[in-house]
PDB file of C-alpha atoms in Angstrom:
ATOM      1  CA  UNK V  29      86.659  59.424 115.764  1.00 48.00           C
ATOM      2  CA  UNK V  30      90.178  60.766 116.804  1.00 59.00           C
ATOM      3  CA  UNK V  31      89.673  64.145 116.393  1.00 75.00           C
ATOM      4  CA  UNK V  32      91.353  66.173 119.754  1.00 85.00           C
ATOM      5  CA  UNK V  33      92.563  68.873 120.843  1.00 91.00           C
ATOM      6  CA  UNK V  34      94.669  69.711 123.835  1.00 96.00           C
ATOM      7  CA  UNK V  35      94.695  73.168 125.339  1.00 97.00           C
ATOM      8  CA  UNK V  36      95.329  74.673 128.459  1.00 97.00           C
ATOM      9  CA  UNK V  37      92.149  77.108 129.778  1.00 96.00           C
ATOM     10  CA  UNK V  38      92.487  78.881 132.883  1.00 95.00           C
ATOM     11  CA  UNK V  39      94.967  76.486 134.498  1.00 96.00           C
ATOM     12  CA  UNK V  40      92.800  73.132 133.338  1.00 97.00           C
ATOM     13  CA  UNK V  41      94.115  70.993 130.949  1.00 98.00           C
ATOM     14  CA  UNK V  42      91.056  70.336 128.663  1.00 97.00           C
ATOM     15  CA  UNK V  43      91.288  67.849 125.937  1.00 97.00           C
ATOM     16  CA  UNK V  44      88.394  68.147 123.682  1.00 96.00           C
ATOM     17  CA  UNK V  45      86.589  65.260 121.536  1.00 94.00           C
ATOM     18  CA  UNK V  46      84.692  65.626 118.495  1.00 92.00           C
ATOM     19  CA  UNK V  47      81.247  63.495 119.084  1.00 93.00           C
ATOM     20  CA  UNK V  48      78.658  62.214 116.103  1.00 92.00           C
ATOM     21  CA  UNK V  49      75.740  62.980 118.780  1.00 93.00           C
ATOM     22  CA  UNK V  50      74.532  66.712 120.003  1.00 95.00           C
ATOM     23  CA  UNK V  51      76.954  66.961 122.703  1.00 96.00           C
ATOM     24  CA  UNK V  52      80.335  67.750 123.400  1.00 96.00           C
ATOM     25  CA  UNK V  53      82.527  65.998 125.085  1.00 96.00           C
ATOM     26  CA  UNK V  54      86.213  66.910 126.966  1.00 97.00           C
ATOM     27  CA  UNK V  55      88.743  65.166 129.159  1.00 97.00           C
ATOM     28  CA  UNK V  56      90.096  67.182 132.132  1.00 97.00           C
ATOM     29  CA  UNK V  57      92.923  67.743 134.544  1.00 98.00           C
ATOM     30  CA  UNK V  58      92.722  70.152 137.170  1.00 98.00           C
ATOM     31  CA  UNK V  59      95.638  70.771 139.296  1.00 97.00           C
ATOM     32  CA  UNK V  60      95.851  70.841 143.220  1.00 97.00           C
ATOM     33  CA  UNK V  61      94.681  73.920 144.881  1.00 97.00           C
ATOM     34  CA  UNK V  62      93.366  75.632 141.427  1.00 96.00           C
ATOM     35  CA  UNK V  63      89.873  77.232 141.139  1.00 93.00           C
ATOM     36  CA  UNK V  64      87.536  76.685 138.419  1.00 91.00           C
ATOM     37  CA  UNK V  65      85.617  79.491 136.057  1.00 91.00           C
ATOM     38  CA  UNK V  66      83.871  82.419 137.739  1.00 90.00           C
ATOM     39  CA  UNK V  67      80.742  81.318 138.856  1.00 94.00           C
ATOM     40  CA  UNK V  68      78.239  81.144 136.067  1.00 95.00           C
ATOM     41  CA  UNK V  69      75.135  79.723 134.769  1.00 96.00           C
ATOM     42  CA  UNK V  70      73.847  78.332 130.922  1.00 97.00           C
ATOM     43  CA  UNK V  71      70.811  79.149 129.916  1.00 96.00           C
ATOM     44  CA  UNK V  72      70.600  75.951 127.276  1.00 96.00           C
ATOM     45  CA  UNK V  73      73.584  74.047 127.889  1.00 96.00           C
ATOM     46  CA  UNK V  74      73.275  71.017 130.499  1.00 97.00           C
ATOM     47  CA  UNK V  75      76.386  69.627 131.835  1.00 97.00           C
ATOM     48  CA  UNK V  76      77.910  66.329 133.081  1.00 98.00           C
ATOM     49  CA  UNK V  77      80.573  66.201 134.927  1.00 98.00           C
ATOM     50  CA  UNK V  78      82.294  62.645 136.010  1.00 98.00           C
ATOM     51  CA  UNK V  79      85.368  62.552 138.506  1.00 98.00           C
ATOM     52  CA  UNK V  80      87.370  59.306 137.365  1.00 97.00           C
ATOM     53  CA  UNK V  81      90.766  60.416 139.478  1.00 98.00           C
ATOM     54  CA  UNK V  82      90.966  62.520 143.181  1.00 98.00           C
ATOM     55  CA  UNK V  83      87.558  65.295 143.830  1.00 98.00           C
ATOM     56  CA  UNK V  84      86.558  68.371 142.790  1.00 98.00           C
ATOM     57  CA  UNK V  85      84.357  70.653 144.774  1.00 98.00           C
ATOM     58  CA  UNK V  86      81.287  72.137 143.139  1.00 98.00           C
ATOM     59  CA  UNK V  87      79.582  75.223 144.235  1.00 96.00           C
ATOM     60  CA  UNK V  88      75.861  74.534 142.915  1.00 97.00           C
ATOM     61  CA  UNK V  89      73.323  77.141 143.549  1.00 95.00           C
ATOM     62  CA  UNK V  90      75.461  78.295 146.827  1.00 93.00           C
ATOM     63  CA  UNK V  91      75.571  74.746 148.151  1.00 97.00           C
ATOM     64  CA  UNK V  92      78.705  72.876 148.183  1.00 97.00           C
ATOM     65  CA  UNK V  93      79.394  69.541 147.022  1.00 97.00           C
ATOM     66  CA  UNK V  94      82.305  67.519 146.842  1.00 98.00           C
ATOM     67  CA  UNK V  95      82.401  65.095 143.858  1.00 98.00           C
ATOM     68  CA  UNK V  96      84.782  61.969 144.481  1.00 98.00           C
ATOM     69  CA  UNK V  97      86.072  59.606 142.421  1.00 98.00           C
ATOM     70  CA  UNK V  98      83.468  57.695 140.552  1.00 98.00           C
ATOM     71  CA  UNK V  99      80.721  60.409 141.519  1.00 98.00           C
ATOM     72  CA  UNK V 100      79.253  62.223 138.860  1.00 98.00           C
ATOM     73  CA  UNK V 101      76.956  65.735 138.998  1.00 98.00           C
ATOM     74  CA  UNK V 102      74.164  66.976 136.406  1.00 98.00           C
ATOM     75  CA  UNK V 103      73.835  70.563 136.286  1.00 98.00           C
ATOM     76  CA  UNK V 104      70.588  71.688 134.313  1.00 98.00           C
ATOM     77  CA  UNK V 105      70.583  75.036 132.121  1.00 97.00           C
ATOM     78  CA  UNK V 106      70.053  78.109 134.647  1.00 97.00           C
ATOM     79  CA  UNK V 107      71.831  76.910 137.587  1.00 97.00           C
ATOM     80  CA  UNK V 108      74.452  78.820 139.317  1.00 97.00           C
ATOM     81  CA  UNK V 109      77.903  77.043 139.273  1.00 97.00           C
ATOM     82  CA  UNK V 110      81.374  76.568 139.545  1.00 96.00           C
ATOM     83  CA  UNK V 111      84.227  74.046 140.704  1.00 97.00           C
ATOM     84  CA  UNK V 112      87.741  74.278 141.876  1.00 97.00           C
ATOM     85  CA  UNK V 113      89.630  71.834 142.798  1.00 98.00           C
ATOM     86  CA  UNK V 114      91.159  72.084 146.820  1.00 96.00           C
ATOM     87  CA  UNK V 115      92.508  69.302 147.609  1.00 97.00           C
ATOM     88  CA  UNK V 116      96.821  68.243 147.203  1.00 97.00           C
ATOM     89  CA  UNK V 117      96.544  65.917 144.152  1.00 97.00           C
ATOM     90  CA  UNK V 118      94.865  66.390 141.066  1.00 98.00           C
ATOM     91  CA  UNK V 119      91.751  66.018 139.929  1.00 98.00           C
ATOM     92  CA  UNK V 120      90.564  63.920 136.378  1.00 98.00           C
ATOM     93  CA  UNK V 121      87.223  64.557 134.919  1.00 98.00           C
ATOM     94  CA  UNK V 122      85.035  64.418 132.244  1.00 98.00           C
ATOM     95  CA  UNK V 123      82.882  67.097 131.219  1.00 97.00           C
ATOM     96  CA  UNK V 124      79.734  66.368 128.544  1.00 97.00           C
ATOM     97  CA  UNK V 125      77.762  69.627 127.362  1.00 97.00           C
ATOM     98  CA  UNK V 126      74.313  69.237 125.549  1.00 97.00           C
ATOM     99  CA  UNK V 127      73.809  70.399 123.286  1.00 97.00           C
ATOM    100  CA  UNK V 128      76.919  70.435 121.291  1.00 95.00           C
ATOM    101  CA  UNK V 129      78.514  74.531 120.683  1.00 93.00           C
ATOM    102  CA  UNK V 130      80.601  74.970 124.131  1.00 94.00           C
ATOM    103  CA  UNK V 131      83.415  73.457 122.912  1.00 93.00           C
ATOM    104  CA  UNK V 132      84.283  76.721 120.658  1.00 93.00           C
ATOM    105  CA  UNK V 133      84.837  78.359 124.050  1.00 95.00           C
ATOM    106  CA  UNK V 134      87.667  76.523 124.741  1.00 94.00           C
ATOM    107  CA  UNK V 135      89.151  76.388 121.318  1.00 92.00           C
ATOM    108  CA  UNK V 136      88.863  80.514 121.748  1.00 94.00           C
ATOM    109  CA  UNK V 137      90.521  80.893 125.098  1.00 95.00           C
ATOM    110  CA  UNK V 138      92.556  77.893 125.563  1.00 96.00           C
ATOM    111  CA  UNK V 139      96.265  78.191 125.203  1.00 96.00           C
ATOM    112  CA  UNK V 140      97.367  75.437 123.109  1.00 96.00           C
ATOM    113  CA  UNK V 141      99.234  72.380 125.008  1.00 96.00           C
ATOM    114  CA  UNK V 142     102.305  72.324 123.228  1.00 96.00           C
ATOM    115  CA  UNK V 143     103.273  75.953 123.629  1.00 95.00           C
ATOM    116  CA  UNK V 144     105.877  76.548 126.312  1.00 96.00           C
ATOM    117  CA  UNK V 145     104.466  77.530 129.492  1.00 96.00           C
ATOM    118  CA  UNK V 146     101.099  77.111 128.092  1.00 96.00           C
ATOM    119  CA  UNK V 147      99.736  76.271 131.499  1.00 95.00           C
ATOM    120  CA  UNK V 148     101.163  79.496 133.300  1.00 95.00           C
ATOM    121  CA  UNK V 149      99.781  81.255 129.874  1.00 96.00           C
ATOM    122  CA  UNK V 150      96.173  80.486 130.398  1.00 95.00           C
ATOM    123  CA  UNK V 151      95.469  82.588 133.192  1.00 94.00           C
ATOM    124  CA  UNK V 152      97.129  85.824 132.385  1.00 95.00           C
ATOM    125  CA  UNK V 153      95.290  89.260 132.608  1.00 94.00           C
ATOM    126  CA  UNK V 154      94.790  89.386 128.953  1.00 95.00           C
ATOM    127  CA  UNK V 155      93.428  85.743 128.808  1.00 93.00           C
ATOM    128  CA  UNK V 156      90.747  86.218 132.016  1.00 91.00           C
ATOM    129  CA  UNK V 157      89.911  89.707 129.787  1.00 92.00           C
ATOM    130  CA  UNK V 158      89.088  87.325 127.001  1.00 93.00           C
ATOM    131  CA  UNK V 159      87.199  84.994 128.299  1.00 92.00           C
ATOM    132  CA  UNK V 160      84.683  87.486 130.250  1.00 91.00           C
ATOM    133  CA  UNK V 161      84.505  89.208 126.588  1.00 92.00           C
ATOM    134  CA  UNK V 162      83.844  85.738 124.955  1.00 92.00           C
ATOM    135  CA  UNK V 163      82.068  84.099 127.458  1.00 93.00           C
ATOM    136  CA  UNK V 164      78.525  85.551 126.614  1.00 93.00           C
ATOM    137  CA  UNK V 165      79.215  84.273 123.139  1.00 94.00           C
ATOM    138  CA  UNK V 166      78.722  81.043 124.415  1.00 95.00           C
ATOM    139  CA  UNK V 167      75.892  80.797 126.896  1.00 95.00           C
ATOM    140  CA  UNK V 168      78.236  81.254 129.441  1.00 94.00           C
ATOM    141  CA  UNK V 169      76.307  83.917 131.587  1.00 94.00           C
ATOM    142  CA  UNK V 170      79.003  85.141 134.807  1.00 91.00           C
ATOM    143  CA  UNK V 171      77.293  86.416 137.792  1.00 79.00           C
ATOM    144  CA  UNK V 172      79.577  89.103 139.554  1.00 67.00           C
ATOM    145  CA  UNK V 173      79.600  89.500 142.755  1.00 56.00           C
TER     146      UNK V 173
END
């Protein structure tokens, strides 16, 4: 299977992968210095996520975590997360959702890659609007402070 898609969502370039199994799978790339979603919980969706290039720091249930290169985190359904990435490089990751349905989030809030300024795009006011409207839609439950 060669089925992907390359959009920009909220400043993270997220290349998703169609799967045969009940999962979906996406390739990242987080700049330096850029935060990650609001933080946010599933209530069915577990997640994988595996740094393969630079770290990512994970907020999990108000304890922080840094996740190196060739470190991995599991994050079961109904815990508290987020990630951004701090340091000066940037940061490659894979992300796996069970089971499969999250990927429609980022097919309905990315910013497709080959747009200009597609990057700069995907975090307007419009597009942060969007995805707290859409998030809901796909167990993606924010917590505001």
């Amino acid at each position: 299977m060669n089925n992907q898609t390359t959009k920009w969502v909220l400043v993270h370039k997220i290349t998703t992968h169609e799967t045969s199994g009940d999962f979906d799978l996406m390739l990242a790339e987080t700049p330096a210095h850029i935060q990650g979603p609001p933080p946010h919980f599933h209530n069915n969706f577990k997640e994988s996520f595996v740094i393969f290039d630079g770290e990512m720091e994970f907020l999990v249930n108000g304890e922080v975590k840094i996740v190196k290169a060739g470190e991995s985190l599991d994050i079961p359904p109904k815990t508290l997360h987020t990630f951004s990435n701090n340091s000066n490089l940037p940061c490659k990751w894979i992300n796996i959702q069970s089971p499969k349905g999250f990927k429609g989030f980022f097919d309905a809030v990315g910013i497709p890659a080959e747009i200009e300024n597609a990057r700069e795009k995907s975090h307007t006011p419009e597009i942060v609007q969007k995805v707290i409207e859409t998030a809901e839609a796909f167990d993606m439950n924010i917590k505001v402070q």
